[in-house]
PDB file of C-alpha atoms and ligand atoms in Angstrom:
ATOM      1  CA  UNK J   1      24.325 -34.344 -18.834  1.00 92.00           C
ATOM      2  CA  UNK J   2      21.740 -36.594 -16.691  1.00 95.00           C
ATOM      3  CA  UNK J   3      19.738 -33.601 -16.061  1.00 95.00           C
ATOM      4  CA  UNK J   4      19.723 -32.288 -19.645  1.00 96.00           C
ATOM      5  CA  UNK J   5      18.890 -35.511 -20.959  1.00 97.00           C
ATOM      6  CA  UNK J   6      15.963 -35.846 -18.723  1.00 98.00           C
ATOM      7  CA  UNK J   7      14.873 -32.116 -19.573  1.00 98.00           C
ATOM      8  CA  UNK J   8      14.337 -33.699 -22.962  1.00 97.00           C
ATOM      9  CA  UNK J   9      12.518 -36.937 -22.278  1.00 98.00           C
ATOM     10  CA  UNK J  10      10.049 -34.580 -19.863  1.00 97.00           C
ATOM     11  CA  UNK J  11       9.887 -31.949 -22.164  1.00 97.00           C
ATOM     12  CA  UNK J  12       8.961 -34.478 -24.888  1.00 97.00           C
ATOM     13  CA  UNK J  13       6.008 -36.116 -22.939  1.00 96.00           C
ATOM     14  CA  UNK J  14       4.373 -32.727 -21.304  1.00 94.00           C
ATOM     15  CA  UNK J  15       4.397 -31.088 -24.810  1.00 95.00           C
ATOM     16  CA  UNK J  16       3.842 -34.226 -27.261  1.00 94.00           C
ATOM     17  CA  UNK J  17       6.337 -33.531 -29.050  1.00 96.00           C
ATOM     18  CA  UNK J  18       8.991 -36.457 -30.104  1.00 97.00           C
ATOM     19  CA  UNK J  19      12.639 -36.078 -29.284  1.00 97.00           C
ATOM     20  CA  UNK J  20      15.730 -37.192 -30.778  1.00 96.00           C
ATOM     21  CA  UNK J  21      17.527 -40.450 -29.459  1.00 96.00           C
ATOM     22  CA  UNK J  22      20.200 -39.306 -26.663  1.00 96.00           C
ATOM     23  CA  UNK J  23      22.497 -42.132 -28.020  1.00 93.00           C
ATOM     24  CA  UNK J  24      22.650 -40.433 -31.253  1.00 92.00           C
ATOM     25  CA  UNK J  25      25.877 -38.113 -30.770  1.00 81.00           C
ATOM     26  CA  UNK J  26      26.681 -38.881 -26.993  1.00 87.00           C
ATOM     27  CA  UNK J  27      28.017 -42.173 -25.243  1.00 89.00           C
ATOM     28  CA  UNK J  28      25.524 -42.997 -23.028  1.00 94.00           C
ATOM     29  CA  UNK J  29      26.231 -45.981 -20.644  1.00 95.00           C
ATOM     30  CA  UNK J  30      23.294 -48.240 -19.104  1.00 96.00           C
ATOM     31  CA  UNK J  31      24.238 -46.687 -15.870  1.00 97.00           C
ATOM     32  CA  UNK J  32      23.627 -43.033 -17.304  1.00 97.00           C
ATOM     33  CA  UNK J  33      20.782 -44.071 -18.785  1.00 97.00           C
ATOM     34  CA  UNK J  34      19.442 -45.553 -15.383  1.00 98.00           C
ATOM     35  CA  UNK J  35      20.472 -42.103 -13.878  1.00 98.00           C
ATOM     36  CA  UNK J  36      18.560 -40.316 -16.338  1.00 98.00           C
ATOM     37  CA  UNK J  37      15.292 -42.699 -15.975  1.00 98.00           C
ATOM     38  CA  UNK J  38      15.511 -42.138 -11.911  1.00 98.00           C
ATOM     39  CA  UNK J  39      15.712 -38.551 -12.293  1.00 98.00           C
ATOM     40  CA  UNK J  40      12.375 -38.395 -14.801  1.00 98.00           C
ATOM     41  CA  UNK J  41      10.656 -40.298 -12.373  1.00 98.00           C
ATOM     42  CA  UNK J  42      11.806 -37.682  -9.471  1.00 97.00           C
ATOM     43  CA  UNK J  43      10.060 -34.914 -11.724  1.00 97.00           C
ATOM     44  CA  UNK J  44       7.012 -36.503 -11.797  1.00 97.00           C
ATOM     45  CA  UNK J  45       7.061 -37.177  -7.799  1.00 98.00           C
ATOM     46  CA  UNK J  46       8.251 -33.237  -7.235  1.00 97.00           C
ATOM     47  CA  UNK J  47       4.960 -32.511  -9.515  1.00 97.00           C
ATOM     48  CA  UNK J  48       2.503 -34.871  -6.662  1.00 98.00           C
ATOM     49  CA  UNK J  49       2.925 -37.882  -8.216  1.00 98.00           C
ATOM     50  CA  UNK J  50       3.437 -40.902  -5.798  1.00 97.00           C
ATOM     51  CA  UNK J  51       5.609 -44.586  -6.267  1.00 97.00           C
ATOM     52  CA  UNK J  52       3.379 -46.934  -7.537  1.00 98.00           C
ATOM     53  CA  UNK J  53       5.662 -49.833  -8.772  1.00 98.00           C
ATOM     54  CA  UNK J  54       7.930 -51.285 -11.476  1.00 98.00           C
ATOM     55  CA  UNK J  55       7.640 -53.316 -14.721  1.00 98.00           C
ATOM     56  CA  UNK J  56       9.750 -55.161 -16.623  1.00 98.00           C
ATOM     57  CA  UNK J  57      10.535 -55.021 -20.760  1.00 97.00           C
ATOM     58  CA  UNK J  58      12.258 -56.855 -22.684  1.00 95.00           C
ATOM     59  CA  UNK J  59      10.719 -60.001 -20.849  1.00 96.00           C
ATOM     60  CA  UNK J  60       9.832 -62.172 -24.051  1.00 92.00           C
ATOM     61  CA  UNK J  61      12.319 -63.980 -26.665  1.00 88.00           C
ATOM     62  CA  UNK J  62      10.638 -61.508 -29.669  1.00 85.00           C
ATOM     63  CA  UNK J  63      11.499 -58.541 -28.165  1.00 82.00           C
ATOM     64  CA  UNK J  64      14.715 -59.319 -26.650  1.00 85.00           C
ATOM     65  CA  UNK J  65      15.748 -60.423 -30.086  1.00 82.00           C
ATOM     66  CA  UNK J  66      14.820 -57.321 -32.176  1.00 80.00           C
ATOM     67  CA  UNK J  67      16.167 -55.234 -29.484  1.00 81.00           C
ATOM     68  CA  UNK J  68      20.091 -57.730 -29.462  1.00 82.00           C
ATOM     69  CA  UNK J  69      19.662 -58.043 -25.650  1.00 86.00           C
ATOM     70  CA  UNK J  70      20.244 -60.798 -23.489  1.00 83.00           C
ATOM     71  CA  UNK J  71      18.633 -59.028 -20.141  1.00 90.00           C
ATOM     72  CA  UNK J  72      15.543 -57.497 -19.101  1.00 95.00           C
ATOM     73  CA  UNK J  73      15.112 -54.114 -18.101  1.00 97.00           C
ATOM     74  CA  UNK J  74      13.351 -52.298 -15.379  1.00 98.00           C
ATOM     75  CA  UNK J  75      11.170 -49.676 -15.241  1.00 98.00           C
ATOM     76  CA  UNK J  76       9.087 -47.067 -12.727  1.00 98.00           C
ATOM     77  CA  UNK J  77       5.476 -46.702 -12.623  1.00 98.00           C
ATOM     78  CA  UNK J  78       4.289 -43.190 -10.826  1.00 98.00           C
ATOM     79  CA  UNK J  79       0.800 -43.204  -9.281  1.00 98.00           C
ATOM     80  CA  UNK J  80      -0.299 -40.436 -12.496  1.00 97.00           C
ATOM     81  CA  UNK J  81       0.305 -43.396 -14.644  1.00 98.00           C
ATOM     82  CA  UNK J  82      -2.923 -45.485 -13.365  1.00 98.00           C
ATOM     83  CA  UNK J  83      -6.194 -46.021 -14.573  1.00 98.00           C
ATOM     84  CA  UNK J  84      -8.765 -47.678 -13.341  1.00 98.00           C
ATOM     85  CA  UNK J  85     -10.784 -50.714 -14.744  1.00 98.00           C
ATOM     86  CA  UNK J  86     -12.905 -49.593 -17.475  1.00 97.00           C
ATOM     87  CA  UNK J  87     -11.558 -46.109 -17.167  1.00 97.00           C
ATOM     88  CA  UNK J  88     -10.806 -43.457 -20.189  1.00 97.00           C
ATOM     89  CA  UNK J  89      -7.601 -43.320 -21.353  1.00 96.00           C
ATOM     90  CA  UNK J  90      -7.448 -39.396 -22.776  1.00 95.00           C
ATOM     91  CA  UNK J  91      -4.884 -40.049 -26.300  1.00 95.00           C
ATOM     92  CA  UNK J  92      -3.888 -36.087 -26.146  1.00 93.00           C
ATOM     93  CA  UNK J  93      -1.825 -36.969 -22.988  1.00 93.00           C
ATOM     94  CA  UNK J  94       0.737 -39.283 -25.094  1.00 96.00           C
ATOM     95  CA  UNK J  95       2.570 -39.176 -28.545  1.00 96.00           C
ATOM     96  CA  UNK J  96       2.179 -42.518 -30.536  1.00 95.00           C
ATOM     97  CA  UNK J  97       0.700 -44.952 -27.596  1.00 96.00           C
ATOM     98  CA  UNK J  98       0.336 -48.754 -27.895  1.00 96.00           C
ATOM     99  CA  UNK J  99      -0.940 -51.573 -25.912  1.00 97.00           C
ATOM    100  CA  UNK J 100      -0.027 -54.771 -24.546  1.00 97.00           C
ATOM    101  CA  UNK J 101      -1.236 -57.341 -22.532  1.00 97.00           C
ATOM    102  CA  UNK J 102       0.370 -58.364 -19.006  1.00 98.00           C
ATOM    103  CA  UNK J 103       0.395 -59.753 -15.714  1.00 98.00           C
ATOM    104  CA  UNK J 104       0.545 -57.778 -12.634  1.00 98.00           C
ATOM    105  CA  UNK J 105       1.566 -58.864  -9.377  1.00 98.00           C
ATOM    106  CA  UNK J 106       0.924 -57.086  -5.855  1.00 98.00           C
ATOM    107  CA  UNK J 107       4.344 -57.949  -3.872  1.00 97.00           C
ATOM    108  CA  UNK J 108       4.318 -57.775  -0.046  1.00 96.00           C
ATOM    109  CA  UNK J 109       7.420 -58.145   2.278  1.00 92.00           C
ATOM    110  CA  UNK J 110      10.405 -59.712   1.600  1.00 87.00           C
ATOM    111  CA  UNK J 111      10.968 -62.124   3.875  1.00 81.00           C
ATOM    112  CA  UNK J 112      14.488 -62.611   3.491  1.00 82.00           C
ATOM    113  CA  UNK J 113      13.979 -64.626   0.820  1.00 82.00           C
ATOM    114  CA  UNK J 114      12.676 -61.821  -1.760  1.00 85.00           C
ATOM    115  CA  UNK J 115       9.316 -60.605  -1.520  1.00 92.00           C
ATOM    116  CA  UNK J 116       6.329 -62.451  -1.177  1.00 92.00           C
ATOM    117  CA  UNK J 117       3.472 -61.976  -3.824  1.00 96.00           C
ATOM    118  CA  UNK J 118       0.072 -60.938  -2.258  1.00 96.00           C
ATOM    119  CA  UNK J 119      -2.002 -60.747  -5.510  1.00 97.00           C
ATOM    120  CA  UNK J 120      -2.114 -61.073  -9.044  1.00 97.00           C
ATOM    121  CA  UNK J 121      -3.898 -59.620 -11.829  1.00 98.00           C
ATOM    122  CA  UNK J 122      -4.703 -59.174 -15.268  1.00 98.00           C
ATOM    123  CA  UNK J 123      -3.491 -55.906 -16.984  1.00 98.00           C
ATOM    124  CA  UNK J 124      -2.740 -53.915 -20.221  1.00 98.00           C
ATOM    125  CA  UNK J 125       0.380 -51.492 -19.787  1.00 98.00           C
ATOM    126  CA  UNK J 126       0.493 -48.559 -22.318  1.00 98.00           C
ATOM    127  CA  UNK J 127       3.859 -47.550 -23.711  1.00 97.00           C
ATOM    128  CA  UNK J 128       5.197 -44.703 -25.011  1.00 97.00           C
ATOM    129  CA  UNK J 129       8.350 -43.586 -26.570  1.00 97.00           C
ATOM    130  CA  UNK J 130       9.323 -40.384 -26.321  1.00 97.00           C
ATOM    131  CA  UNK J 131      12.092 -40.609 -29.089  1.00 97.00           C
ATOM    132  CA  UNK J 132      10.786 -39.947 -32.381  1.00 95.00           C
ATOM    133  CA  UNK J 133       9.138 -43.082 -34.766  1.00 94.00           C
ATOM    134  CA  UNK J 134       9.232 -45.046 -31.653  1.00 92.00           C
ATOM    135  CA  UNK J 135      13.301 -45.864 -32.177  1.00 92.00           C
ATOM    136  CA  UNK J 136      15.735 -46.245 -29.537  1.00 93.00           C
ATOM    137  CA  UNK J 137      19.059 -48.048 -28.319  1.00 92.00           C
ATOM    138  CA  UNK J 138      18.809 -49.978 -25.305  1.00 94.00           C
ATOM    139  CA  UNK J 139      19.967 -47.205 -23.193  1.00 96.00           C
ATOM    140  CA  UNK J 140      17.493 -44.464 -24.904  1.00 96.00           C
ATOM    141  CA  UNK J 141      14.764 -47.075 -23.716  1.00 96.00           C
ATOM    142  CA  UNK J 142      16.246 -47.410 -20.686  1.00 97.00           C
ATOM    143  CA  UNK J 143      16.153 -43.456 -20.024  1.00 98.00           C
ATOM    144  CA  UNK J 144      13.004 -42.884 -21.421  1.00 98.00           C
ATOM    145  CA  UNK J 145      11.880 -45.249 -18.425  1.00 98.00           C
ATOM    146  CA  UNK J 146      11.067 -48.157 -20.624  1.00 97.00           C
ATOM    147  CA  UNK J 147       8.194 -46.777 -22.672  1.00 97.00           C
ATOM    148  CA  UNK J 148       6.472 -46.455 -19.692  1.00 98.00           C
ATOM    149  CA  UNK J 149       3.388 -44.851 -19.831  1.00 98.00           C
ATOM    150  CA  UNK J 150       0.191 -45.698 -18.171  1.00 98.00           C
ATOM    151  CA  UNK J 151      -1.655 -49.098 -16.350  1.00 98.00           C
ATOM    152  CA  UNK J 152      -4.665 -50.449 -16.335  1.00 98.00           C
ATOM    153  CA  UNK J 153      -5.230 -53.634 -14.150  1.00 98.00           C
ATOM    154  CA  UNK J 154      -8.018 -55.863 -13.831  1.00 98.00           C
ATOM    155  CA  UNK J 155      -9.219 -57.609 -10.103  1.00 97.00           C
ATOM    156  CA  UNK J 156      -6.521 -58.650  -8.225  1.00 98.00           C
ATOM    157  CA  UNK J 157      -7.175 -62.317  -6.764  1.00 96.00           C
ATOM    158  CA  UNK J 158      -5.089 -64.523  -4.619  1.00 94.00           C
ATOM    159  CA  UNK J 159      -1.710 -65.789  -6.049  1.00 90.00           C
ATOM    160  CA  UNK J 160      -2.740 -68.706  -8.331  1.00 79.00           C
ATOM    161  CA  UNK J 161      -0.621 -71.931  -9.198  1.00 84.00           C
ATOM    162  CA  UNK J 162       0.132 -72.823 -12.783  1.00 91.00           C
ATOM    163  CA  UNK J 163       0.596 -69.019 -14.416  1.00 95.00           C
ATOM    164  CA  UNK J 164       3.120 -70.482 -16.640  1.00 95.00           C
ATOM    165  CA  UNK J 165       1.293 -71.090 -19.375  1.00 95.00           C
ATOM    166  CA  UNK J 166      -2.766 -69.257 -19.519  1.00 97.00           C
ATOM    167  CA  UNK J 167      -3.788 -68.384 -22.851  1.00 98.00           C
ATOM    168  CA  UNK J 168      -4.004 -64.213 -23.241  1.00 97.00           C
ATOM    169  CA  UNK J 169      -6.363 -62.484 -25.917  1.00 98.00           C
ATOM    170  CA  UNK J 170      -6.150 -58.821 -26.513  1.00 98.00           C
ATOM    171  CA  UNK J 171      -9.121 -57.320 -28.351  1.00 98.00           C
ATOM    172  CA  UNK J 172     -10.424 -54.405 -29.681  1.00 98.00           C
ATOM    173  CA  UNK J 173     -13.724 -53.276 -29.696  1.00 97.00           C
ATOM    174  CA  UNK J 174     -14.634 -56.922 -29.574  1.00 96.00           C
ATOM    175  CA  UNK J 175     -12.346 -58.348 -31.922  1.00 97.00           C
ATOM    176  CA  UNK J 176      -9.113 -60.447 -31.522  1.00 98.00           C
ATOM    177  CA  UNK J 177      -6.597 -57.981 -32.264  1.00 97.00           C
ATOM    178  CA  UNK J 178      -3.318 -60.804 -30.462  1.00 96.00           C
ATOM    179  CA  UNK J 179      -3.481 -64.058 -28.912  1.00 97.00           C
ATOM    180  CA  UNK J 180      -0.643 -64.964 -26.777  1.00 96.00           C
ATOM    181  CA  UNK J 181       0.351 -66.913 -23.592  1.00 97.00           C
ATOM    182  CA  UNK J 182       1.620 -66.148 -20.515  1.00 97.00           C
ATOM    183  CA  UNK J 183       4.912 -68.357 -21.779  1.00 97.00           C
ATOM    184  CA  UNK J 184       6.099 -65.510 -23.399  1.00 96.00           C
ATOM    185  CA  UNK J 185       6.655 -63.637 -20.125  1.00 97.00           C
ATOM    186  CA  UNK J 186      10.079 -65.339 -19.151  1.00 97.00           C
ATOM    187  CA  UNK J 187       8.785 -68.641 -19.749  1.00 96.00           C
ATOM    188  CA  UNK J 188       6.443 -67.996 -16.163  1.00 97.00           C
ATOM    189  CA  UNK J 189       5.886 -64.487 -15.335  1.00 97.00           C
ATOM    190  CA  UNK J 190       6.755 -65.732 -11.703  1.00 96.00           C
ATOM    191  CA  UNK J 191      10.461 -65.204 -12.952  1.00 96.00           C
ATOM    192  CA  UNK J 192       9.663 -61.258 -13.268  1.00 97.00           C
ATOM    193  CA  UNK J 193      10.060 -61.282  -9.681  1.00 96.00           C
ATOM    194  CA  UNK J 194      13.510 -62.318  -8.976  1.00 96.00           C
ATOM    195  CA  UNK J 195      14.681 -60.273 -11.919  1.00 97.00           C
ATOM    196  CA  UNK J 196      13.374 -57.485 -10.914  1.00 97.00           C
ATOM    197  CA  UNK J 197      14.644 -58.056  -7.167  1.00 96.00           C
ATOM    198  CA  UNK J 198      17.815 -58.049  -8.738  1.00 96.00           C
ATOM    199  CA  UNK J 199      17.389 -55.187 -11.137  1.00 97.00           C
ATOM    200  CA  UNK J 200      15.915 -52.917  -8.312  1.00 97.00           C
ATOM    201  CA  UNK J 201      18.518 -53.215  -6.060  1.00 95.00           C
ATOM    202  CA  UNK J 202      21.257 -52.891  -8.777  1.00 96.00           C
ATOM    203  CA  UNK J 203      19.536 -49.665  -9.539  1.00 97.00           C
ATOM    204  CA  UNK J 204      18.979 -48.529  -6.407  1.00 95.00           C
ATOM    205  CA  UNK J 205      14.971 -48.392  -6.810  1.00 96.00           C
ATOM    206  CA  UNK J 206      12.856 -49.319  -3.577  1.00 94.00           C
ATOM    207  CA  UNK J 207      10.222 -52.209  -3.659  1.00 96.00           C
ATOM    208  CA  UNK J 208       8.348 -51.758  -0.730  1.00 96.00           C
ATOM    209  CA  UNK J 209       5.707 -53.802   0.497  1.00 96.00           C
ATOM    210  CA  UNK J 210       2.498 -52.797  -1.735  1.00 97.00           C
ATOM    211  CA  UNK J 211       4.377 -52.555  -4.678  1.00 98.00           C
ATOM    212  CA  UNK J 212       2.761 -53.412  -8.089  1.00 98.00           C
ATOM    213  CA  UNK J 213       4.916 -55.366 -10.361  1.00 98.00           C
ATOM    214  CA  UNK J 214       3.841 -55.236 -14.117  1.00 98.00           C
ATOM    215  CA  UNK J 215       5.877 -58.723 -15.333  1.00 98.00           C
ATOM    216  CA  UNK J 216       5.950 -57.956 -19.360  1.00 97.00           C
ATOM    217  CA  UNK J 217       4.107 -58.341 -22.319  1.00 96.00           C
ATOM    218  CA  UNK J 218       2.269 -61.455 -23.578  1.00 95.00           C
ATOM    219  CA  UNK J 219       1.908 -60.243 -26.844  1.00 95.00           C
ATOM    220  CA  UNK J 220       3.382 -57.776 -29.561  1.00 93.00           C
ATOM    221  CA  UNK J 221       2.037 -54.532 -28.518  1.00 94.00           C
ATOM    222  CA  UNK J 222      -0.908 -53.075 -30.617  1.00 95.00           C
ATOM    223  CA  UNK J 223      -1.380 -49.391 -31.685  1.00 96.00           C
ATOM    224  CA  UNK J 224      -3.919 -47.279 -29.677  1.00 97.00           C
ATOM    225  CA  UNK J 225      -6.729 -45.587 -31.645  1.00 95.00           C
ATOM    226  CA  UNK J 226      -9.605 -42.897 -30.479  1.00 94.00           C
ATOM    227  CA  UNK J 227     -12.772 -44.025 -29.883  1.00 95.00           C
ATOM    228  CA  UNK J 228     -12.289 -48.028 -29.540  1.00 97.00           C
ATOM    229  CA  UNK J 229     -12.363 -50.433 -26.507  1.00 98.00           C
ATOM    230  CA  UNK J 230      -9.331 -52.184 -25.179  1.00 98.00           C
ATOM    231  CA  UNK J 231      -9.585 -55.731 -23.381  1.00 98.00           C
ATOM    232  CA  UNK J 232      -7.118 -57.857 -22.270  1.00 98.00           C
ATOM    233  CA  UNK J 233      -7.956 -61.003 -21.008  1.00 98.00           C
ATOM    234  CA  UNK J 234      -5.709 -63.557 -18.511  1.00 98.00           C
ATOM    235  CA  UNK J 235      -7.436 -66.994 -19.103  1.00 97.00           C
ATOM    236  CA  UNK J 236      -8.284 -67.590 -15.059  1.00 96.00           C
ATOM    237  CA  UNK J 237      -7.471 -64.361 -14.099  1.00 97.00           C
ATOM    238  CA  UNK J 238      -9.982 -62.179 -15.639  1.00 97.00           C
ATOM    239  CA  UNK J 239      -9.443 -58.991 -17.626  1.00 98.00           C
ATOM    240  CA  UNK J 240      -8.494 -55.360 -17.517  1.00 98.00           C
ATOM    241  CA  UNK J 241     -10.490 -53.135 -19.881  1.00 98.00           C
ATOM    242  CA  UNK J 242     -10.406 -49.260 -20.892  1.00 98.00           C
ATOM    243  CA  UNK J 243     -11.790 -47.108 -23.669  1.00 98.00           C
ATOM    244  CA  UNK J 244      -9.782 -44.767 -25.628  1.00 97.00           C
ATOM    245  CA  UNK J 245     -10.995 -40.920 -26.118  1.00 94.00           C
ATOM    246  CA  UNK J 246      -9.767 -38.317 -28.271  1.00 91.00           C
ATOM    247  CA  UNK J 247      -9.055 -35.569 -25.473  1.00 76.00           C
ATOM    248  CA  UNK J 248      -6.972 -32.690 -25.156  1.00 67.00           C
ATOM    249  CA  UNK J 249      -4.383 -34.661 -22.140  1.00 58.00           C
ATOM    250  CA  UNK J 250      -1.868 -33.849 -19.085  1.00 56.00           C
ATOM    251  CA  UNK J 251       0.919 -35.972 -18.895  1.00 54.00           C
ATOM    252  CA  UNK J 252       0.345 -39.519 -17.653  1.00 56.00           C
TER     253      UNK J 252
HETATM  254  O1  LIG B   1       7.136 -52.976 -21.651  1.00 82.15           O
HETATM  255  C1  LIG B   1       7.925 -53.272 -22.545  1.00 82.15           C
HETATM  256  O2  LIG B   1       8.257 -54.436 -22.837  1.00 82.15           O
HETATM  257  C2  LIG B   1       8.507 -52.141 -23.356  1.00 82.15           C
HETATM  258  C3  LIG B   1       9.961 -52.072 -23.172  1.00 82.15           C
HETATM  259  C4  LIG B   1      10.491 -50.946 -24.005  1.00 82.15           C
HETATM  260  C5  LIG B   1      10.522 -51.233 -25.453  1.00 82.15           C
HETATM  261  C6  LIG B   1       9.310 -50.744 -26.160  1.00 82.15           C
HETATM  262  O3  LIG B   1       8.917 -49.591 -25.984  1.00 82.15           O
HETATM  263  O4  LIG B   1       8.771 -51.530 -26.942  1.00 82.15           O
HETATM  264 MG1  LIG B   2       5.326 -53.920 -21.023  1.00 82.15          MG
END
């Protein structure tokens, strides 16, 4: 079952072509569904693909709430899944895309303690479903590796005091398209970092030193559109920026 299900969710992003929910007609427990997520993400490191770190959803009181759920989830991030700063983001390689803005953190070794953070930054993470008019149960989300989809961060800087509450813009060729705060990211996106500690080893998913932690979403997440310019900005921490292009896509 774990390996049909992620057939689908691969099948679904290579060829951009939606999927049905797996929770429609099947049990599927947040363990399977954490079985199914780890082996997507082993497809895509069998195809060259290296770790690149984890995020976190369901991080703000919003989305939690639409969604019923009390805990966050975790998610993989594969190196095919980064752009740079300023980069093209190519809208054949992904089904029904949106943006939202987020803080990234570079973690280092843990100490005993958990790890330590090396770096933050400003980025926008692009998500994804797979499932068909973007719906899903918690454990279809879950397998479908959170909506994962693609990064973009900004310049990393030394770990800064006080991210609890720095106002967040995301705009759009220019214009305000959300306005947010950091707040909405557990209260301080610091907190992404025990949760996922605890998630990760739960789920058996490694956080080595190096390992780029995207802590959730400061805003609602905004639909992606060919041809415009995407900016989010961390007030002190700078931005992350990319364009979108109307290509013909891989998978990211
Ligand atoms: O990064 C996120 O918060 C997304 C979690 C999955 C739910 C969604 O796709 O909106
Ligand atoms: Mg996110």
């Amino acid at each position: 079952m774990i390996e049909d299900f992620a057939t689908r969710l691969d099948e679904a992003a290579t060829t951009r072509t939606p999927c049905a929910q797996l929770s429609a007609g099947h049990d599927l427990s947040l363990d399977d569904a954490y079985a199914v997520q780890r082996e997507l993400a082993g497809r895509r490191l069998a195809r060259g693909e290296r770790e690149y770190g984890v995020k976190l959803g369901f991080t703000s009181k919003t989305k939690a709430a639409q969604m019923g759920v009390s805990d966050v989830i975790i998610g993989r991030l594969t190196s095919g899944m980064v752009l740079a700063d300023g980069d093209e983001l190519d809208l054949g390689g992904f089904l029904h895309p949106r943006c939202e803005p987020e803080v990234a953190f570079r973690l280092g070794e843990d100490t005993g303690h958990g790890p330590v953070v090396e770096a933050v930054a400003p980025a926008v993470e692009v998500i994804d479903s797979r499932y068909r008019d973007f719906k899903f149960s918690l454990a279809d989300v879950v397998a479908d590796n959170t909506s994962a989809a693609a990064v973009v961060l900004g310049p990393w800087r030394s770990p800064a005091a006080g991210l609890d509450n720095r106002g967040v813009l995301l705009e759009v060729d220019g214009r305000l398209a959300c306005a947010g705060s950091t707040a909405a990211i557990l209260g301080d996106p610091l907190r992404a970092i025990p949760a996922a500690v605890r998630l990760a080893r739960r789920y058996g998913i490694p956080l080595p030193a190096g390992t780029v932690l995207l802590a959730g979403a400061a805003t609602p997440a905004v639909a992606l559109r060919a041809g415009t310019h995407v900016s989010a900005t961390v007030s002190g921490l700078g931005r992350a920026r990319f364009s979108v292009t109307p290509g013909q896509g891989g998978q990211r």
